[in-house]
Structures are given as C-alpha cells and as structure tokens.
Amino acid sequence: RGVEALPESLSDYLQRSRRAQLQKEAAVKHIQPSASGWKVHLEDGVISADHIISALPAKALSCVLPPTCQSLIQQLQDISSVTVAVVNLEYEGSILPVKGFGHLVPSSEDKGLLGVVYDSVPFPEHNRPSGQTTRLTVMMGGAWFQEEFGAPETVTTEHLLARATESVSCHLGVTSAPGWTHVALHKDCIPQYRLGHFRTVESMRSFIKKKNLSLSLIGSSFDGVSVNDVIFSGRTAVEDLFGGGV
Ligand SMILES: Cc1cc2nc3c(=O)[nH]c(=O)nc-3n(C[C@H](O)[C@H](O)[C@H](O)COP(=O)(O)OP(=O)(O)OC[C@H]3O[C@@H](n4cnc5c(N)ncnc54)[C@H](O)[C@@H]3O)c2cc1C
C-alpha cells in the first residue's frame, strides 16, 4: 500500500467513531444557502449543513456554488491546474548508476520531463520475493504538457511510455527494457499559483466573510500544494471554527 493508507485510515477512524456520516463516491452537484447554513445537493439526495469546509479543487467548487457568489466563482475559475503523466517503470536487478531520491530536470533542458523518483532506493522492502528490481517513477508534462504532448484527451499511453523510457535511458544510461510498466494520466491535478495568488485567496476569504457565508476553503488550490500544506489547511480551518484546542 502507498499514501492511500492515510485517507483510508482516516475514513476507518471516522466510521468507527460513529460520530460522522461519510458519503463516498457522492459528487456534489450544487450547494444552496439556507436559513441554517447550506443545502448540499448530491445526485441522490440533499444534506443540510451549518458550515461547509470545502476541499474541492477551485474549478470544481466554482461549478457548485450559487449564482449569488459570482465574484467568488470568477476568482475560483481563474485558478488553473495542469496535467501530469506519471509513468512507473520496473527493471530487473539493480541498474542505477547513482543512489538517491531521484532527480529533477530544468525546463531549459527538457520541457516534457519534470523528474524521476528512484522508488527502489528509499523503499527496498518493495522488492519482489524473487529478487531485486529497480523501480522508477517518471513525471512528465505539468505546465508544459500541452506544448510537449498535445491535448491530454489525444495523447496515447504508448507515446508517454516511450518518452519516459527514452528519458531514463538518456539520463541514467539504462540500456535494458523495463519488465513492468504503468502509465497514468492525471488531468488538471496541480494548481498553478500565478503572481498575486495569495492576494486572490485573501480576497476570496474577504468575500466569504463580508457575505457571512459559512464556508471554509481548504485543499491544494489555496494555501500550498504539498500533502503537508493541504493537511495543515484542513487543520487551520477546523481550529478557526472551534478554537486552537482541537
Ligand atoms: C504526480 C504528482 C506528484 C506529487 N508529489 C507530491 C509529493 O511528493 N509530495 C507532496 O507533498 N505532494 C505531492 N503532490 C501534490 C499533492 O499530492 C496534491 O496537491 C494533494 O494531494 C492535493 O490534495 P487535495 O485533497 O487538495 O486535492 P485532491 O486529492 O485532488 O482531492 C480533491 C477531491 O475532490 C473531489 N471532487 C472534485 N469535484 C467534486 C465534487 N463536485 N463533489 C465531490 N467531490 C469532488 C475529487 O474527486 C478529489 O477526490 C503531487 C501531486 C501530483 C499530481
């Protein structure tokens, strides 16, 4: 198991506590102000909430807010996100010329390739029982996705795989072919913080305060994109609501 262990454990904890009701695979269609806070409309029902802590990506939240929040909707839509292709490669034996966490590639050298993580170095315990393998994660695209690979809808798995294996050969001198591969395309997965981003976020929160909306904005679109940042933004929102002793 990987990082999914974190949300799975949180979900188990909440379920066992019997103090929370979890709705999984339940897309929010729209939210509507009500006398007591909000009505949250799902595909198959409505939930009442006195406060919403939204961890939706900015664009997704903009699509579910009521028209009375037009200026907030506009600002949310202005936070764009980019697409990243993640290619996992596994090679027989120990084939890396260097040991380390991985390497990043400046866009001046290769716009398509963001970096390569040498997964088998920090996680040797994931070796196969049959013997040692080298496992790499190649990340490609980001802000240069469209320019290098075209529309995410049209790029093929074969093309992404070929580009990743070529880069590994070129950067690390690997001549063998991978024995196992996996290609995943994550559309619009990393928000881009343009100049003035934090002023925009401040202005969104001022709008929310001025309109007296029971809404907190958390998640990678606002206060930092790392896992640490998004966890911290969730914690900060809860502390703002209930005080620092939570
Ligand atoms: C390839 C890659 C590598 C990364 N590597 C690292 C790393 O090494 N270290 C690090 O710290 N960070 C890393 N990050 C960044 C980090 O993983 C993300 O920024 C972070 O996980 C985002 O968390 P989030 O909860 O804000 O957003 P997400 O995980 O995107 O969650 C948003 C959720 O909202 C849901 N949603 C959308 N619309 C609706 C709707 N209408 N109703 C209900 N739900 C909806 C989506 O289904 C999704 O589950 C990486 C990101 C990528 C893409």
XYZ file of C-alpha atoms and ligand atoms in Angstrom:
299
model
C 0.000 0.000 0.000
C 1.076 3.563 -0.617
C -0.063 7.003 0.516
C -3.683 5.857 0.131
C -3.162 4.336 3.599
C -3.605 7.855 5.043
C -7.151 8.654 3.776
C -8.158 5.004 4.304
C -7.091 5.157 7.964
C -8.900 8.473 8.472
C -12.026 7.004 6.921
C -11.835 3.883 9.155
C -11.314 6.040 12.241
C -14.336 8.233 11.456
C -16.525 5.232 10.717
C -15.527 3.525 13.965
C -16.135 6.736 15.960
C -19.827 6.660 14.927
C -19.768 10.446 15.198
C -19.515 11.122 11.493
C -21.562 10.219 8.466
C -19.436 9.518 5.398
C -20.815 9.809 1.865
C -18.310 8.239 -0.528
C -18.432 8.458 -4.335
C -21.046 11.174 -3.879
C -20.369 14.113 -6.182
C -21.754 17.448 -5.021
C -23.993 18.826 -7.767
C -24.643 22.233 -6.244
C -24.868 23.990 -2.906
C -27.540 26.451 -1.899
C -27.708 28.853 1.047
C -30.466 28.027 3.547
C -31.773 29.529 6.800
C -29.476 27.271 8.837
C -26.434 27.355 6.542
C -26.411 25.290 3.364
C -28.251 22.614 1.428
C -25.744 20.326 -0.285
C -27.297 18.670 -3.331
C -25.922 15.254 -4.281
C -27.008 13.073 -7.181
C -29.417 11.157 -4.974
C -30.267 13.409 -2.076
C -29.777 16.599 -0.112
C -27.711 17.148 3.043
C -28.165 20.086 5.419
C -25.000 21.670 6.773
C -24.424 24.579 9.142
C -20.896 25.013 7.752
C -19.031 23.696 4.704
C -15.288 23.059 4.722
C -14.648 22.623 1.021
C -11.618 20.580 -0.076
C -12.761 20.617 -3.717
C -10.365 21.895 -6.378
C -11.090 25.584 -7.137
C -12.758 24.937 -10.516
C -14.944 22.147 -9.114
C -16.090 24.406 -6.272
C -16.851 27.223 -8.728
C -19.255 24.875 -10.553
C -21.343 24.070 -7.481
C -21.646 27.500 -5.824
C -24.881 29.507 -6.185
C -25.027 32.445 -8.667
C -25.123 34.884 -5.715
C -21.401 34.090 -5.253
C -20.492 35.310 -8.749
C -17.331 37.214 -7.822
C -16.019 34.240 -5.793
C -16.927 31.903 -8.678
C -14.920 34.059 -11.094
C -11.838 34.094 -8.852
C -12.033 30.316 -8.336
C -12.215 29.778 -12.086
C -9.084 31.864 -12.575
C -7.000 29.308 -10.608
C -5.899 26.968 -13.371
C -4.450 23.472 -12.972
C -2.070 21.430 -15.103
C -1.935 17.805 -16.191
C 0.822 15.376 -15.185
C 1.607 11.967 -16.703
C 3.085 9.515 -14.192
C 4.924 6.521 -15.625
C 6.126 3.724 -13.323
C 8.897 1.511 -14.638
C 10.382 -1.647 -13.126
C 13.680 -3.113 -14.324
C 15.309 -6.417 -13.417
C 18.215 -6.113 -10.971
C 19.976 -3.059 -9.598
C 20.655 -0.839 -12.598
C 21.018 2.718 -11.285
C 24.441 4.364 -11.709
C 23.778 6.516 -8.596
C 21.807 6.206 -5.363
C 19.426 8.924 -4.206
C 15.805 10.059 -4.008
C 15.735 10.980 -7.699
C 16.432 13.907 -9.990
C 14.564 16.954 -11.282
C 15.004 18.277 -14.812
C 15.008 22.029 -15.543
C 12.605 23.056 -18.320
C 15.534 24.644 -20.177
C 16.875 21.093 -20.729
C 13.668 19.134 -21.334
C 10.241 20.751 -21.136
C 8.326 17.493 -21.191
C 10.098 15.806 -18.304
C 9.658 17.064 -14.739
C 11.733 14.490 -12.891
C 12.387 10.872 -11.970
C 11.970 9.366 -8.488
C 14.159 6.327 -7.703
C 11.478 4.495 -5.680
C 13.522 1.346 -5.094
C 16.237 3.326 -3.263
C 14.065 4.590 -0.353
C 11.748 1.537 -0.486
C 13.907 -1.609 -0.925
C 11.224 -3.501 1.017
C 9.059 -3.368 -2.134
C 11.456 -5.702 -3.966
C 9.802 -8.791 -5.411
C 10.257 -12.002 -3.352
C 12.021 -13.414 -6.419
C 14.794 -10.809 -6.287
C 15.910 -7.216 -6.530
C 14.374 -4.846 -9.090
C 14.816 -1.139 -9.823
C 11.592 0.853 -9.655
C 11.351 4.372 -11.071
C 8.561 6.955 -11.290
C 8.849 9.342 -14.227
C 6.742 12.527 -14.053
C 6.040 14.434 -17.243
C 4.094 17.412 -18.524
C 2.891 19.896 -15.916
C 2.826 23.457 -17.243
C 4.407 22.177 -20.487
C 2.002 19.266 -21.045
C 0.013 20.765 -23.917
C 3.130 22.106 -25.661
C 5.012 18.800 -25.446
C 2.290 16.154 -25.689
C -0.782 17.931 -27.094
C -4.268 17.650 -25.593
C -4.475 15.171 -22.685
C -7.503 13.613 -24.451
C -5.453 12.645 -27.504
C -2.083 11.578 -26.072
C -1.535 7.806 -26.151
C -0.234 5.569 -23.380
C 2.371 4.206 -25.828
C 3.728 7.686 -26.525
C 4.019 8.543 -22.818
C 5.697 5.211 -22.063
C 8.180 5.610 -24.924
C 9.056 9.144 -23.814
C 9.591 8.003 -20.210
C 11.809 5.034 -21.093
C 13.838 7.167 -23.539
C 14.450 9.728 -20.804
C 15.576 7.052 -18.340
C 17.997 5.665 -20.949
C 19.315 9.124 -21.744
C 19.661 10.425 -18.152
C 20.725 7.258 -16.356
C 22.346 5.212 -19.114
C 19.860 2.363 -18.658
C 20.001 0.117 -21.726
C 17.636 -2.708 -20.730
C 13.864 -2.583 -21.279
C 11.526 -2.410 -18.271
C 9.870 -5.706 -17.316
C 6.769 -3.997 -15.892
C 5.232 -0.592 -16.639
C 2.250 1.503 -15.609
C 1.076 4.772 -17.183
C -1.381 7.150 -15.503
C -2.608 10.494 -16.767
C -3.704 12.881 -14.014
C -5.751 15.625 -15.635
C -5.698 19.089 -14.056
C -4.070 17.716 -10.925
C -1.692 20.507 -9.838
C -2.989 24.048 -9.314
C -0.747 26.806 -10.627
C -0.091 29.706 -8.295
C 0.454 32.723 -10.535
C 1.875 36.010 -9.313
C -0.670 37.517 -6.901
C -2.216 34.126 -5.989
C -2.198 34.691 -2.243
C -3.792 38.144 -2.668
C -6.573 36.473 -4.686
C -7.093 33.874 -1.950
C -7.246 36.653 0.644
C -9.836 38.461 -1.461
C -11.937 35.265 -1.733
C -11.891 34.874 2.046
C -12.841 38.556 2.467
C -15.834 37.988 0.162
C -16.882 34.956 2.224
C -16.610 36.983 5.439
C -18.432 40.009 4.033
C -21.303 37.854 2.767
C -21.359 35.958 6.071
C -21.069 32.616 4.270
C -20.399 29.555 6.448
C -17.701 28.306 4.111
C -14.002 27.457 4.576
C -11.649 26.949 1.640
C -9.016 24.247 2.058
C -7.036 21.949 -0.247
C -4.326 22.390 -2.830
C -5.953 25.277 -4.731
C -5.382 27.812 -1.968
C -2.601 27.654 0.633
C 0.057 25.341 -0.839
C 0.013 22.208 -2.994
C 2.013 19.691 -0.944
C 0.347 16.969 1.113
C 1.662 18.743 4.252
C 0.108 22.022 3.085
C -3.322 20.536 2.419
C -3.385 18.732 5.772
C -2.324 21.945 7.507
C -5.010 23.966 5.700
C -7.646 21.488 6.921
C -6.369 21.716 10.473
C -6.270 25.524 10.349
C -9.878 25.672 9.117
C -11.054 23.451 11.980
C -9.074 25.467 14.539
C -10.592 28.686 13.178
C -14.049 27.193 13.703
C -13.601 25.503 17.076
C -10.552 27.197 18.595
C -6.941 26.061 18.925
C -7.622 23.250 21.425
C -8.896 20.807 18.782
C 2.178 13.484 -9.820
C 2.109 14.201 -8.508
C 3.132 14.046 -7.589
C 3.076 14.703 -6.371
N 4.076 14.511 -5.469
C 3.990 15.075 -4.256
C 4.983 14.821 -3.261
O 5.938 14.086 -3.491
N 4.848 15.423 -2.049
C 3.801 16.241 -1.754
O 3.711 16.748 -0.632
N 2.838 16.497 -2.676
C 2.906 15.931 -3.912
N 1.942 16.193 -4.848
C 0.872 17.161 -4.529
C -0.216 16.591 -3.652
O -0.308 15.198 -3.832
C -1.583 17.197 -4.019
O -1.507 18.590 -4.224
C -2.570 16.938 -2.893
O -2.689 15.546 -2.688
C -3.914 17.532 -3.229
O -4.835 17.163 -2.225
P -6.300 17.757 -2.227
O -7.068 16.983 -1.216
O -6.264 19.248 -2.086
O -6.830 17.512 -3.711
P -7.277 16.160 -4.419
O -6.520 14.998 -3.884
O -7.235 16.462 -5.879
O -8.774 15.982 -3.918
C -9.835 16.702 -4.447
C -11.032 15.773 -4.364
O -12.218 16.490 -4.706
C -13.064 15.572 -5.354
N -14.109 16.308 -6.087
C -13.989 17.081 -7.195
N -15.188 17.585 -7.545
C -16.083 17.125 -6.634
C -17.487 17.292 -6.448
N -18.228 18.061 -7.258
N -18.078 16.656 -5.407
C -17.362 15.886 -4.550
N -16.021 15.698 -4.666
C -15.406 16.306 -5.701
C -12.131 14.786 -6.267
O -12.738 13.580 -6.661
C -10.945 14.579 -5.338
O -11.076 13.385 -4.610
C 1.969 15.536 -6.074
C 0.929 15.682 -6.991
C 0.994 15.018 -8.200
C -0.153 15.176 -9.162
